[in-house]
Each structure stands twice: as C-alpha cells, then as structure tokens.
PDB file of C-alpha atoms in Angstrom:
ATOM      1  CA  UNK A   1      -0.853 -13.374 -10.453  1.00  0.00           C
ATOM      2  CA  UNK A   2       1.167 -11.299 -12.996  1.00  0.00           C
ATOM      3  CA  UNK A   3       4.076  -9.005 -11.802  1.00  0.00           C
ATOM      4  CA  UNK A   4       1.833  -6.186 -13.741  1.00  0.00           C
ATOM      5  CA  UNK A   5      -0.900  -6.698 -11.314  1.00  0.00           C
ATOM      6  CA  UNK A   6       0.983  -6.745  -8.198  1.00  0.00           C
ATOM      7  CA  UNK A   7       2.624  -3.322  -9.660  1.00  0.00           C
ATOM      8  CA  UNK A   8      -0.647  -2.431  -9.662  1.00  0.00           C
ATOM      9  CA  UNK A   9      -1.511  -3.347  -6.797  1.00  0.00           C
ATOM     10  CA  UNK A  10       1.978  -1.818  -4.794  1.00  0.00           C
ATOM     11  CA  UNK A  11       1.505   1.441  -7.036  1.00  0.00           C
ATOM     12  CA  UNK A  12      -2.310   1.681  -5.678  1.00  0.00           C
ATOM     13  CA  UNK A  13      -0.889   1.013  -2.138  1.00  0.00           C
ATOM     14  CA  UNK A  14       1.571   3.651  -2.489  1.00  0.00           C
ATOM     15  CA  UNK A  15      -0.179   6.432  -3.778  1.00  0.00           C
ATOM     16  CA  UNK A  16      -2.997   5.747  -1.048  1.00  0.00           C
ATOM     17  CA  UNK A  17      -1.112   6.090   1.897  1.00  0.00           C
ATOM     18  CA  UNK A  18       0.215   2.107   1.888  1.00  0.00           C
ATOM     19  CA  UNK A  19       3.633   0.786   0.982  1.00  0.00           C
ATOM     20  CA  UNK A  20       4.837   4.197   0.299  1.00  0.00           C
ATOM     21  CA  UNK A  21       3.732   6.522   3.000  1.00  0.00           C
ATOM     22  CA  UNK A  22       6.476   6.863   4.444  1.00  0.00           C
ATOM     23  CA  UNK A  23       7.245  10.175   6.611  1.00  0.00           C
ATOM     24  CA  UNK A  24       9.940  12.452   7.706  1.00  0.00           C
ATOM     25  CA  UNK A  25      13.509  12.411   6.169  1.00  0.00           C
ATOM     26  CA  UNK A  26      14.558  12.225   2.138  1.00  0.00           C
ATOM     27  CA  UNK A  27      16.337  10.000  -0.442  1.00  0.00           C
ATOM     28  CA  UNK A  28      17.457   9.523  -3.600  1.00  0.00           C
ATOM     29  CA  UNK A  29      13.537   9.405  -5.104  1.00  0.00           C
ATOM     30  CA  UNK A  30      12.492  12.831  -3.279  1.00  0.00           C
ATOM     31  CA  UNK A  31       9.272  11.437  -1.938  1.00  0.00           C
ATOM     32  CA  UNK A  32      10.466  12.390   1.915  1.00  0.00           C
ATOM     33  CA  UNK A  33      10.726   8.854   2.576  1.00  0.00           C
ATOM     34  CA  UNK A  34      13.517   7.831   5.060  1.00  0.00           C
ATOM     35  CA  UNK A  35      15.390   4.573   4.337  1.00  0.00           C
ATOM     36  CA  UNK A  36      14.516   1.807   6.076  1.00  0.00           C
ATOM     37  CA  UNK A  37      11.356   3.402   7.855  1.00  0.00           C
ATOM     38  CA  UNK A  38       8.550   1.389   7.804  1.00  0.00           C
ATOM     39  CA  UNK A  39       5.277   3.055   6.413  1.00  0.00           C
ATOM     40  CA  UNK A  40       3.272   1.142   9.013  1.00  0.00           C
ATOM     41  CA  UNK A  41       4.934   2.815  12.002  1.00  0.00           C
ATOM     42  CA  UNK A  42       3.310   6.063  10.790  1.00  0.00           C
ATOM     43  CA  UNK A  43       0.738   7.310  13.271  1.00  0.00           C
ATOM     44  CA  UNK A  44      -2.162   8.911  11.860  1.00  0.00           C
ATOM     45  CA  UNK A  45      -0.777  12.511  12.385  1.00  0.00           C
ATOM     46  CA  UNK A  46       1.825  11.572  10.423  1.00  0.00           C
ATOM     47  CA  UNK A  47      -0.144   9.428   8.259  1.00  0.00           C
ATOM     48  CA  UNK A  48      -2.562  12.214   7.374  1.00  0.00           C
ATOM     49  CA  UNK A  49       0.473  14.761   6.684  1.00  0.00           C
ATOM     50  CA  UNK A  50       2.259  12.146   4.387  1.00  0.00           C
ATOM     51  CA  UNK A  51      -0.899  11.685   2.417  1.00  0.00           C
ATOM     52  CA  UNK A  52      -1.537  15.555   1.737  1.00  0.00           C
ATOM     53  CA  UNK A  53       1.985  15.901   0.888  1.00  0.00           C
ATOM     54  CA  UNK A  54       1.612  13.025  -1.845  1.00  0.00           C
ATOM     55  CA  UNK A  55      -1.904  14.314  -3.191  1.00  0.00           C
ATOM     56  CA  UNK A  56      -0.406  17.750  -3.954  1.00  0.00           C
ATOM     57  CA  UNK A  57       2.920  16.319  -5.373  1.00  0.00           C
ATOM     58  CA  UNK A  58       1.140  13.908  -7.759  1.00  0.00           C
ATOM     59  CA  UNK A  59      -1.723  16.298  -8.579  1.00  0.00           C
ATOM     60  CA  UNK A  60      -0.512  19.976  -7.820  1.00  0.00           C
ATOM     61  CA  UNK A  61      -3.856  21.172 -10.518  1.00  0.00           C
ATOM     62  CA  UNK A  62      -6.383  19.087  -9.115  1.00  0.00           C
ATOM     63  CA  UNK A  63      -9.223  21.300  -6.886  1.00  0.00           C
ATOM     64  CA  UNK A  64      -9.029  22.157  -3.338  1.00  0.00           C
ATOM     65  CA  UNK A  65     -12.339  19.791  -3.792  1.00  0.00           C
ATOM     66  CA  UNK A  66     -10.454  16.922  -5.278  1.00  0.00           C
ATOM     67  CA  UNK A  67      -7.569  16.814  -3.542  1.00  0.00           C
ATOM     68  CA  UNK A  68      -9.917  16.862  -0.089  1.00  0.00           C
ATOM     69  CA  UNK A  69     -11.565  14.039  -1.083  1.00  0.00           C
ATOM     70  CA  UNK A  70      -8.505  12.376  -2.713  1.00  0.00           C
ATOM     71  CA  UNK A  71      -6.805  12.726   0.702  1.00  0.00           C
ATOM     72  CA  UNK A  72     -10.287  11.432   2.636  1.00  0.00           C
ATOM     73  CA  UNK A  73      -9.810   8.218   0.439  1.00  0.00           C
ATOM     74  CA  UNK A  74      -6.162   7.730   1.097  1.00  0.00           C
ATOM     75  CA  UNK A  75      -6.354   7.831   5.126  1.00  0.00           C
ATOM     76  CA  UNK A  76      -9.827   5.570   5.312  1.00  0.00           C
ATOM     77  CA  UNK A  77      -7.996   3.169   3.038  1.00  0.00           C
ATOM     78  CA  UNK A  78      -4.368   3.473   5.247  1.00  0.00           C
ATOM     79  CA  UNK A  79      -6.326   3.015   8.366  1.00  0.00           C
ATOM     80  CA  UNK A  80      -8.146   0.226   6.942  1.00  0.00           C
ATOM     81  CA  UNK A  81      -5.185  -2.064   5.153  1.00  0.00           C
ATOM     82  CA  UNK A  82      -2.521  -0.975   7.976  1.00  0.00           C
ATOM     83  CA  UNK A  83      -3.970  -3.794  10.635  1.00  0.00           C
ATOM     84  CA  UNK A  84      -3.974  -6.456   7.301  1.00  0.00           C
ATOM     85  CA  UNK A  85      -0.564  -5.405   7.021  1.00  0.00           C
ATOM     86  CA  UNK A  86       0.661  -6.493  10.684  1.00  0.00           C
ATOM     87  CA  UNK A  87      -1.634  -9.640  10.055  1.00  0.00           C
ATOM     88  CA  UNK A  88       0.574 -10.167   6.752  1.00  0.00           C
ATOM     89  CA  UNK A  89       3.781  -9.441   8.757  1.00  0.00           C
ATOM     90  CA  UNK A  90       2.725 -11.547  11.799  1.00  0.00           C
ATOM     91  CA  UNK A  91       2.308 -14.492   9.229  1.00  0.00           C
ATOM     92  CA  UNK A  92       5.546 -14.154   7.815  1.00  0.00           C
ATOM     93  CA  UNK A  93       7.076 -14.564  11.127  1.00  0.00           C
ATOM     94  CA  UNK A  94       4.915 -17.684  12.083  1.00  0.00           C
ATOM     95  CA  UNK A  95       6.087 -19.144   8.935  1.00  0.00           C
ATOM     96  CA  UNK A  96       9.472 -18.576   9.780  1.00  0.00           C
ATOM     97  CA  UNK A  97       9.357 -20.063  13.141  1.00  0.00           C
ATOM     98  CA  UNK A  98       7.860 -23.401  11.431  1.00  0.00           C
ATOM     99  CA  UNK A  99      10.654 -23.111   9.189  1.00  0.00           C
ATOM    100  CA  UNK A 100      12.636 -22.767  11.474  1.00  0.00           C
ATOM    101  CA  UNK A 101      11.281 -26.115  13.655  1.00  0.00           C
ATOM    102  CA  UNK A 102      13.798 -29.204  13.908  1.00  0.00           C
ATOM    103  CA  UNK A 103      10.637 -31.030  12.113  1.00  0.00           C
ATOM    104  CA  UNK A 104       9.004 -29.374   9.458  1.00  0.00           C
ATOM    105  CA  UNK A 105       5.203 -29.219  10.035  1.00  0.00           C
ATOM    106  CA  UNK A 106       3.742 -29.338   6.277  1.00  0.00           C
ATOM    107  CA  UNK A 107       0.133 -29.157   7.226  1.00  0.00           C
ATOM    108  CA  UNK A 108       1.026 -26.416   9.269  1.00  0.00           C
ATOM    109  CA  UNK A 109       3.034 -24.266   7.159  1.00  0.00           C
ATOM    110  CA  UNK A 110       0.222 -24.829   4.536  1.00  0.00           C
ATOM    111  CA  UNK A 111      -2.286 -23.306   6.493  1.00  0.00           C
ATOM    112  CA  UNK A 112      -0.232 -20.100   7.340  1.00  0.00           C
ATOM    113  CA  UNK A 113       0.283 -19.858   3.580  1.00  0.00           C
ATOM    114  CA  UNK A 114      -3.742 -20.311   2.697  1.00  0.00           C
ATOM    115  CA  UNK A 115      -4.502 -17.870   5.564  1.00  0.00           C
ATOM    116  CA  UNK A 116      -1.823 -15.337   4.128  1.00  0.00           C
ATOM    117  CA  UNK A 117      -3.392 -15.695   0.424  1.00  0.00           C
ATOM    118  CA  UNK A 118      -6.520 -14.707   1.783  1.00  0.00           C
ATOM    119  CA  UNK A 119      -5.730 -11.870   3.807  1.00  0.00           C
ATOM    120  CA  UNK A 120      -2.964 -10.835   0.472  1.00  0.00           C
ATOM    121  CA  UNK A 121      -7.011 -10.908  -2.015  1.00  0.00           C
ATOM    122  CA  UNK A 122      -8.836  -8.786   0.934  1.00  0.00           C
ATOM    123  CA  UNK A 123      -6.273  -6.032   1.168  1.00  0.00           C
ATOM    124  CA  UNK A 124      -5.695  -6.300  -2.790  1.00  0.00           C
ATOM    125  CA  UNK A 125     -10.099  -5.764  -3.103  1.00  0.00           C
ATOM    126  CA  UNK A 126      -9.680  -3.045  -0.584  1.00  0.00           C
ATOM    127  CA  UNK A 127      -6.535  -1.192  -2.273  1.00  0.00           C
ATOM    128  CA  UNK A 128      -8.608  -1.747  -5.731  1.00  0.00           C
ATOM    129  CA  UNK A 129     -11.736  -0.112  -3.902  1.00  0.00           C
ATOM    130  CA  UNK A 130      -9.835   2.765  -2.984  1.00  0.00           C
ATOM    131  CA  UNK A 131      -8.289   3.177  -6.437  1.00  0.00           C
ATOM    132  CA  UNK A 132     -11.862   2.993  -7.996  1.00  0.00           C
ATOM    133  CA  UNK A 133     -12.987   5.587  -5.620  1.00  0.00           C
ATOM    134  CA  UNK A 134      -9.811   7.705  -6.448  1.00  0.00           C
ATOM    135  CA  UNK A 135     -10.733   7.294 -10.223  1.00  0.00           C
ATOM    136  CA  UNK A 136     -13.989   8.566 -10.003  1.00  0.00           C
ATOM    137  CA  UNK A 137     -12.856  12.010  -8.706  1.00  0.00           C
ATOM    138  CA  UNK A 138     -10.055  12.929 -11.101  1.00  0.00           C
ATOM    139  CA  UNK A 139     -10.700  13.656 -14.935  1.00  0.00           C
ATOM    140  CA  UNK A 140      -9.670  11.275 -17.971  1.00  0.00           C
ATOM    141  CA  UNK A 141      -6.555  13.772 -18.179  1.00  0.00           C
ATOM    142  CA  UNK A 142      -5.653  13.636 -14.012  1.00  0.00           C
ATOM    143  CA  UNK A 143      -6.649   9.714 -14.146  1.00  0.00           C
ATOM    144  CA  UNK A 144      -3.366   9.916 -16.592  1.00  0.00           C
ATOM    145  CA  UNK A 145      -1.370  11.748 -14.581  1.00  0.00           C
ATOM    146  CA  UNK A 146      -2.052   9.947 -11.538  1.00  0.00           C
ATOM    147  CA  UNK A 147      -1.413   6.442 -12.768  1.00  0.00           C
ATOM    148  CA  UNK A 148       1.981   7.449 -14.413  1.00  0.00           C
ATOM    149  CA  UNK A 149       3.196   8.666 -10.700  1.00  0.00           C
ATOM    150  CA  UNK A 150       1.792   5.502  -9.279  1.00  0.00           C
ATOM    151  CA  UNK A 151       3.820   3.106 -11.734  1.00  0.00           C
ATOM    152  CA  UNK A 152       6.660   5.757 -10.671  1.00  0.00           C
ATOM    153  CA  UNK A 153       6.565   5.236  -7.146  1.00  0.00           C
ATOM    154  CA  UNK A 154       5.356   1.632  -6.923  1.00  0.00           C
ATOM    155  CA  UNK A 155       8.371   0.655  -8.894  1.00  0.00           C
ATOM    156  CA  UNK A 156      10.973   2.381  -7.137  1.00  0.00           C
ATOM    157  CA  UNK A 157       9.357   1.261  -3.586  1.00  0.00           C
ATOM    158  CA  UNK A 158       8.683  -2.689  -4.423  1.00  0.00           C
ATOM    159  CA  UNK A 159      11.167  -3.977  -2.316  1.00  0.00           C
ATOM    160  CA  UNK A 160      10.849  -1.314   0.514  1.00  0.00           C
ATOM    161  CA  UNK A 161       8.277  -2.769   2.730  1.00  0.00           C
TER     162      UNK A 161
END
C-alpha cells in the first residue's frame, strides 16, 4: 500500500477518535495532546470529551445536528478499532519475542505477520466506514474543510502511536 493511503488511513484514525485522540495536556501542534500519551489509554469519558473537542475545532460552523452525529460516529468507531489496536500492539510484541528467540522460528514469525495484515485491512475497512459515514453528514464545502485538518493532523501524528 501507498504512503498516501496509509495517510489516509492515520488522518481518518485521527480525526475519529484513533491515533490522535489523545487527552489532557498541550504541545507544539495545539491539539491538547500530551507527549508520549497513548490515545488508547483514554477511557471513554475522556474519549468522548477528546472527540467533541476535535469536532468543534475542525468544524466550529457545522450544526449542533452535525457535529452530534459527527461525534456519535467518532466514539462507535474509537470503541470499535481501540480492542484491534491492543490486538495490533500485542502482535508486535509476540513478534519481538520470536525475534528475540536464540532460533529464529520462520513459520512462526510468518504467521504473526499474516495475522497482523489481517487485523491492519479490518481496522483500515472500519476507519474507511467511519469516514464514509462522516462524509455523508458534512457538505461538499465542510467535506473540504474536514479532509484538509485530517491530512493536518495525520501528518504531524504518524509516528506518535
């Protein structure tokens, strides 16, 4: 896959309540992010209050109507990606420990990879889902508006997660 795609994909995340919903504190980018706090840590209270935050930074002229169901997108699609997340996570360590082996276990290793490919195209179908959804409730104008602050924030979050 191109690096456009997984932009894509990491700016969809991010505006959704994924790779970028991070709460409390602030840096540099002014998203109240807090360096090195992971997004997935987030309970939903905190979840929830990162997410209406983000809506009403990115679209501050979209309806009380839009932004509702903006928001009602973002959490089902955080709660929904976040265990796929720790799966992806878990993975990474498992392949680490094999790499880590005195004999390196090919077949092994190869299978943690296949299973991490698959569970990488369900969250990307999921995150695309979600951006559909999102699509449908904003005009040509917002759709616009909302994409440029996605590339924004997936770009300066790609290596944050």
């Amino acid at each position: 896959m191109n690096k456009k795609y997984w932009i894509a994909i990491a700016a969809v995340v991010a505006a959704l309540g994924g790779t970028a919903a991070y709460a409390g504190g602030s840096h540099a980018g002014g998203h109240g992010h807090e360096r090195g706090h992971s997004p997935w840590s987030m309970d939903a209270a905190q979840a929830d209050k990162h997410i209406q935050t983000m809506v009403a930074h990115i679209l501050p002229d979209a309806t009380e109507a839009q932004k509702s169901r903006l928001a009602e997108i973002a959490k089902a699609r955080f709660n929904d990606v976040k265990p796929l997340h720790q799966q992806l996570q878990e993975g990474h360590e498992a392949m680490s420990r094999q790499l880590a082996q005195p004999a390196i276990d090919r077949a092994a290793l190869e299978s943690l990879r296949a299973d991490h490919v698959k569970k990488m195209d369900l969250m990307s179908r999921r995150v695309l889902a979600a951006a559909m959804d999102a699509a449908e409730v904003l005009t040509p104008e917002q759709r616009t508006k909302f994409n440029g602050a996605l590339h924004m924030m997936a770009t300066s979050h790609m290596g944050s997660h």
